[in-house]
CSV table of C-alpha atoms in Angstrom, one decimal:
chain,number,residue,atom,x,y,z
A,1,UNK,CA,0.0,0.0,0.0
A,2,UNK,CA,0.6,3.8,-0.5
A,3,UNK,CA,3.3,5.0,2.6
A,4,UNK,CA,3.7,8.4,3.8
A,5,UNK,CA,4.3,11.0,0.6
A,6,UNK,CA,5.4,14.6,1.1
A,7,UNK,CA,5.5,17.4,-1.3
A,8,UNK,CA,7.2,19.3,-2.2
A,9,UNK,CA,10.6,16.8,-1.9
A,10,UNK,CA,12.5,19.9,-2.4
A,11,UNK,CA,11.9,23.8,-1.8
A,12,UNK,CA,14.2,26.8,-2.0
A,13,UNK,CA,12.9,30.1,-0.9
A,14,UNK,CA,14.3,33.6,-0.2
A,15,UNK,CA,14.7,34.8,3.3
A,16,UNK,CA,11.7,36.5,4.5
A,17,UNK,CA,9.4,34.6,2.7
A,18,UNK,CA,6.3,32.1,3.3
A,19,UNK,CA,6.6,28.1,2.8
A,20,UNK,CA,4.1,25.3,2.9
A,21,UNK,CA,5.2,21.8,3.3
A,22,UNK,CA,2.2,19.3,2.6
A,23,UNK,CA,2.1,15.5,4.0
A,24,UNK,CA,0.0,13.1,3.0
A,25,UNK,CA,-0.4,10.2,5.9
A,26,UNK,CA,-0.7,6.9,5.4
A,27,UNK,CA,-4.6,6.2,4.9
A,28,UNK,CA,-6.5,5.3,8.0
A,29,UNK,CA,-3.8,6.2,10.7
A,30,UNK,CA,-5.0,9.2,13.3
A,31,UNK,CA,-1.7,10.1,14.2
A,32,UNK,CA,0.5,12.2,12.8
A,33,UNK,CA,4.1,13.6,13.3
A,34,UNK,CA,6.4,16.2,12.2
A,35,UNK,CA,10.3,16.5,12.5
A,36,UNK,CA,13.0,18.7,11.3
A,37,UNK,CA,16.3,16.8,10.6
A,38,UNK,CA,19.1,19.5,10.5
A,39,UNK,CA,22.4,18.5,8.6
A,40,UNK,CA,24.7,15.7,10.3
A,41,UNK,CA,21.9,15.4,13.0
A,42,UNK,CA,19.1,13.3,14.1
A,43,UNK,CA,15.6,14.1,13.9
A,44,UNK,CA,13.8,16.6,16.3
A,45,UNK,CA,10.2,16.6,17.3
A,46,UNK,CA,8.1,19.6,16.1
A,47,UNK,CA,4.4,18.7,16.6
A,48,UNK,CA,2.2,15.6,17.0
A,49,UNK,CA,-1.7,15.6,15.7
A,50,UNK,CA,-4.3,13.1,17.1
A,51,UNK,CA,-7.8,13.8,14.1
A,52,UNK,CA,-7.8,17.2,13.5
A,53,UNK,CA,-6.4,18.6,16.4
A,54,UNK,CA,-2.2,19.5,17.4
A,55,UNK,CA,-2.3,17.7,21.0
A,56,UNK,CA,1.2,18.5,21.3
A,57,UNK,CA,3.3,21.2,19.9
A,58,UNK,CA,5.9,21.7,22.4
A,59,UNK,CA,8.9,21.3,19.9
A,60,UNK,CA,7.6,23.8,17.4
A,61,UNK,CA,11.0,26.4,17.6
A,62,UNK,CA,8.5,29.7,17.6
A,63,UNK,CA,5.4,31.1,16.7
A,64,UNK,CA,6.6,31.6,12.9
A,65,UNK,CA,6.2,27.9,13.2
A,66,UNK,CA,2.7,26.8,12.5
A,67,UNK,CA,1.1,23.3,11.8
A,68,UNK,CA,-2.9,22.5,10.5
A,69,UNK,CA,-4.7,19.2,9.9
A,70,UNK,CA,-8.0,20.5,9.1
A,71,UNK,CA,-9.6,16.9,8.2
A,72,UNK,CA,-7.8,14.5,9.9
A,73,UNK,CA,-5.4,13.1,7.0
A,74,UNK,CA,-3.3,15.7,4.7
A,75,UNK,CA,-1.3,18.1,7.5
A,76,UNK,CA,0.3,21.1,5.7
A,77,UNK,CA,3.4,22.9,8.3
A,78,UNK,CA,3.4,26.4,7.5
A,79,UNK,CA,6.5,28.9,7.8
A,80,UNK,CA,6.3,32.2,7.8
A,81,UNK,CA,9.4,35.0,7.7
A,82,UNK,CA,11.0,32.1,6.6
A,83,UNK,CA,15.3,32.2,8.0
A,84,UNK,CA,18.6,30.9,6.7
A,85,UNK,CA,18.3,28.9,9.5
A,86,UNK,CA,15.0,27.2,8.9
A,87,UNK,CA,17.0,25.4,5.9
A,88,UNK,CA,16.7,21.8,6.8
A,89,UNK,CA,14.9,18.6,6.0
A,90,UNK,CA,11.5,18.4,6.9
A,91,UNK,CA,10.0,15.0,7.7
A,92,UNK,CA,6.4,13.7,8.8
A,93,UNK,CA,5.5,10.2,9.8
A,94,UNK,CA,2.2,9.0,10.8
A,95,UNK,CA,0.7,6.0,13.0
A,96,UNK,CA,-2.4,3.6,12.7
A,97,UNK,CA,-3.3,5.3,15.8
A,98,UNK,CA,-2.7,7.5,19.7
A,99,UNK,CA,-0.7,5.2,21.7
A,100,UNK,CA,0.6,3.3,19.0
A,101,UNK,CA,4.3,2.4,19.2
A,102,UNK,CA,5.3,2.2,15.6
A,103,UNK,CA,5.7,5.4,13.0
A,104,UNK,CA,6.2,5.5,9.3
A,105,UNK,CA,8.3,8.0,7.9
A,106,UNK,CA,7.7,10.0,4.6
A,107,UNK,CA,11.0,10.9,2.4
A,108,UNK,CA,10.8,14.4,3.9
A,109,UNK,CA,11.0,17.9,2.3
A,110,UNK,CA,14.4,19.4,1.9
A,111,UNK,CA,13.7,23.2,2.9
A,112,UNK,CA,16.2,25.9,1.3
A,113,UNK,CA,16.6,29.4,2.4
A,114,UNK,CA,19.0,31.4,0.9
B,1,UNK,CA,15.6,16.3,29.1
B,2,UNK,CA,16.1,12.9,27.0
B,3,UNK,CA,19.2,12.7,25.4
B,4,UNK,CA,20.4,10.1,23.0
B,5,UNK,CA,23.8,9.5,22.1
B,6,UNK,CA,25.6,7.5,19.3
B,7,UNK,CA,29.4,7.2,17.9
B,8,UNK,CA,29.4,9.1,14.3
B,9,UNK,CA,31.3,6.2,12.4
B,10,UNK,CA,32.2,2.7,11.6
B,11,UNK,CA,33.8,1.1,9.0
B,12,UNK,CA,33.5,-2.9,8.5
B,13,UNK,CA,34.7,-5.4,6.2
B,14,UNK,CA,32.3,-7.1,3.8
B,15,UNK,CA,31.3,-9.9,5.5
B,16,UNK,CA,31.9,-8.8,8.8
B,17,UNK,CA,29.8,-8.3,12.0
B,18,UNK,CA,29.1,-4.7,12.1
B,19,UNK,CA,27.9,-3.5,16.1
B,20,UNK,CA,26.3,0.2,16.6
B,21,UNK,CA,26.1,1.1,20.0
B,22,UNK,CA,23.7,3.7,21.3
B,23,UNK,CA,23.0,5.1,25.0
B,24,UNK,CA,20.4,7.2,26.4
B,25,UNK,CA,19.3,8.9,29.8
B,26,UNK,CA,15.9,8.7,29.7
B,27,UNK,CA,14.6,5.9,32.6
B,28,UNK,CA,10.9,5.8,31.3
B,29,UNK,CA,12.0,4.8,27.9
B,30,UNK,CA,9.8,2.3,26.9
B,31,UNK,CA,9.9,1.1,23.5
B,32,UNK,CA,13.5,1.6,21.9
B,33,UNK,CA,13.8,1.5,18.0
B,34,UNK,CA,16.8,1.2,15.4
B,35,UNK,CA,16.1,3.2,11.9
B,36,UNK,CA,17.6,3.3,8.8
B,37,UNK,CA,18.4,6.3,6.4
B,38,UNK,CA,19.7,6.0,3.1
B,39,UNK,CA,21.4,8.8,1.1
B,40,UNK,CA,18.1,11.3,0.2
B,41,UNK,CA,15.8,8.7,1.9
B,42,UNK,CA,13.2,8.5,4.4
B,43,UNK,CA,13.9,6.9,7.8
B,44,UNK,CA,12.7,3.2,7.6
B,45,UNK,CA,12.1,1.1,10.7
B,46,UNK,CA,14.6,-1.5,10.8
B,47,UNK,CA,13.4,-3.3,14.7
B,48,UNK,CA,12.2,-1.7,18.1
B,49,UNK,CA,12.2,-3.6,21.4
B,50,UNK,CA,10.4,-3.0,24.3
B,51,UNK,CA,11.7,-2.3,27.3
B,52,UNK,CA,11.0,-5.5,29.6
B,53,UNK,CA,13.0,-7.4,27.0
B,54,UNK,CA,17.1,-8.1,27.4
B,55,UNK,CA,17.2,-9.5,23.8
B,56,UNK,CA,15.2,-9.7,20.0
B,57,UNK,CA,16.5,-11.1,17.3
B,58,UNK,CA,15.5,-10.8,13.5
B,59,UNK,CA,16.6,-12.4,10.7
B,60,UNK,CA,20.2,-11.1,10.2
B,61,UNK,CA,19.4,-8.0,12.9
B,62,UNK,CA,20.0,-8.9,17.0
B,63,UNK,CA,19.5,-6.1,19.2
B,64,UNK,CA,20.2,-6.2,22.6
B,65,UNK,CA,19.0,-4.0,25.7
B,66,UNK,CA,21.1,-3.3,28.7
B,67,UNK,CA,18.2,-1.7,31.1
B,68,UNK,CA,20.6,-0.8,33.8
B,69,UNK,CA,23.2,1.1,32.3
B,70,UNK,CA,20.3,2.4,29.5
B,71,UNK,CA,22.5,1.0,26.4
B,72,UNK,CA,21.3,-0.1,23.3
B,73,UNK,CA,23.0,-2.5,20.3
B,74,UNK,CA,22.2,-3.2,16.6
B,75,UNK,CA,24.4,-5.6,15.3
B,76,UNK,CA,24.3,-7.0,11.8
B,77,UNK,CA,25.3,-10.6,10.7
B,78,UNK,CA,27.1,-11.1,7.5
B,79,UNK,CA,27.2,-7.1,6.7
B,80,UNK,CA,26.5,-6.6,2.9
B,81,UNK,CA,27.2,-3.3,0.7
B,82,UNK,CA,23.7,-2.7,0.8
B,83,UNK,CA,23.9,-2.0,4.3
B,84,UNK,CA,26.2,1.2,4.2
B,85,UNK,CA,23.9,3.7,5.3
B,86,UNK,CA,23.1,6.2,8.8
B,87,UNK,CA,21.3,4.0,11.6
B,88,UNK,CA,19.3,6.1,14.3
B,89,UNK,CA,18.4,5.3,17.5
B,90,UNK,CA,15.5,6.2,19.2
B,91,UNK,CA,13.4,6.5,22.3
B,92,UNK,CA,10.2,7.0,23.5
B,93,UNK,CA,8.4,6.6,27.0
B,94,UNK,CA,5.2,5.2,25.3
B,95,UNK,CA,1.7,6.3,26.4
B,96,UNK,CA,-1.5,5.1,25.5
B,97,UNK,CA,-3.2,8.0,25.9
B,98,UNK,CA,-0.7,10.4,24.4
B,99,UNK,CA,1.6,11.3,21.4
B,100,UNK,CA,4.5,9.0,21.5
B,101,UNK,CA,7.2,11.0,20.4
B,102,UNK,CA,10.7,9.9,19.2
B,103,UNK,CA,14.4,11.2,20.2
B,104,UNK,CA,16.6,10.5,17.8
B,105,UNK,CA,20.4,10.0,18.3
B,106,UNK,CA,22.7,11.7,15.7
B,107,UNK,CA,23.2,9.1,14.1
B,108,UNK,CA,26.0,6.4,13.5
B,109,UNK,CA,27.2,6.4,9.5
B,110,UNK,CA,28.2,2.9,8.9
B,111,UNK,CA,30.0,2.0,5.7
B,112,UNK,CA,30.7,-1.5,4.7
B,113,UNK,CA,33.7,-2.1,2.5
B,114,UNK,CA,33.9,-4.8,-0.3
């Protein structure tokens, strides 16, 4: 079956300016997760979704950080004022459901501000 | 907070036995997972084990859980080419009735040589 697909796979923007990153979930799971992978690094928790709703966003960096899931299944992570330092790769995973133990990565979104 | 830490590098011999070790401070940890990233790839789950186990063992993957001093192994049997890649470890303190989270490690770069 279809896994975790995220568009754009790359973006390069201007500083200052406005992104969208769009993931797509594996159908049926209610979770949802995104991370930002920085170069030579691990990935780092930005914001989990249970449905519709952001039940924890404690990793988000700052409030030009933002994260919707309107219906439950495609979550967009918006960026606004967009900095050199936002350049990283984006990646989502999602699970079948809250409290489950396994998550499915997506390839992730290369974000590129120059 | 959590911290997970992993050596950067390894080099092995095709053929070879090829042992990533990984440690972490968290004591709630409760499920403990081993990841995969190839070059402009995804993450993909390679094997987790739960806490309460010392031991799991799948196909040519063993990992092995030392509670008490909170360290973690991945070694690989019979290492191939196809096996040069960045393995992740992760943790999380699992919940049922919450996000479950993962903090990555930064990473081991393993490279198998023919």
């Amino acid at each position: 079956g279809a896994g975790v697909s995220q568009t754009p796979s790359n973006k390069v923007t201007e500083k200052g300016k406005y992104v969208e990153l769009r993931c797509d979930p594996i159908s049926g799971h209610t979770a949802l997760y995104w991370y930002r992978q920085s170069l030579g690094q691990g990935p780092e928790f930005l914001i989990y979704f249970q449905g519709t709703g952001a039940a924890d966003d404690s990793g988000l960096p700052n409030d030009r950080f933002f994260a919707v899931r309107p219906e439950g299944s495609v979550s967009t992570l918006k960026i606004q004022r967009t900095e050199r330092g936002d350049s990283a790769v984006y990646l989502c995973a999602s699970s079948p459901r809250q409290g489950s133990y396994e998550q499915y990565f997506g390839p992730g979104t290369r974000l590129t501000v120059t | 907070g959590e911290d997970v830490e992993q050596s950067l590098f390894l080099s092995v011999r095709e053929g070879d036995s090829s042992v990533i070790n990984c440690t972490y401070t968290d004591s709630s940890s409760t499920y403990l997972y081993w990841y995969k990233q190839e070059p402009g790839a995804g993450l993909q789950l390679l094997t987790y084990i739960f806490s309460n186990m010392d031991m799991k063992q799948d196909q040519r993957l063993t990992v092995l859980l030392n509670k008490k001093d909170k360290h973690l192994s991945l070694r690989i049997a019979d290492t191939q080419t196809g096996d040069s890649a960045i393995y992740f470890c992760a943790e999380t303190a699992y919940s049922n009735n919450a996000g479950n989270m993962l903090t990555f490690g930064g990473g081991t770069r393993l490279m198998v040589k023919p």
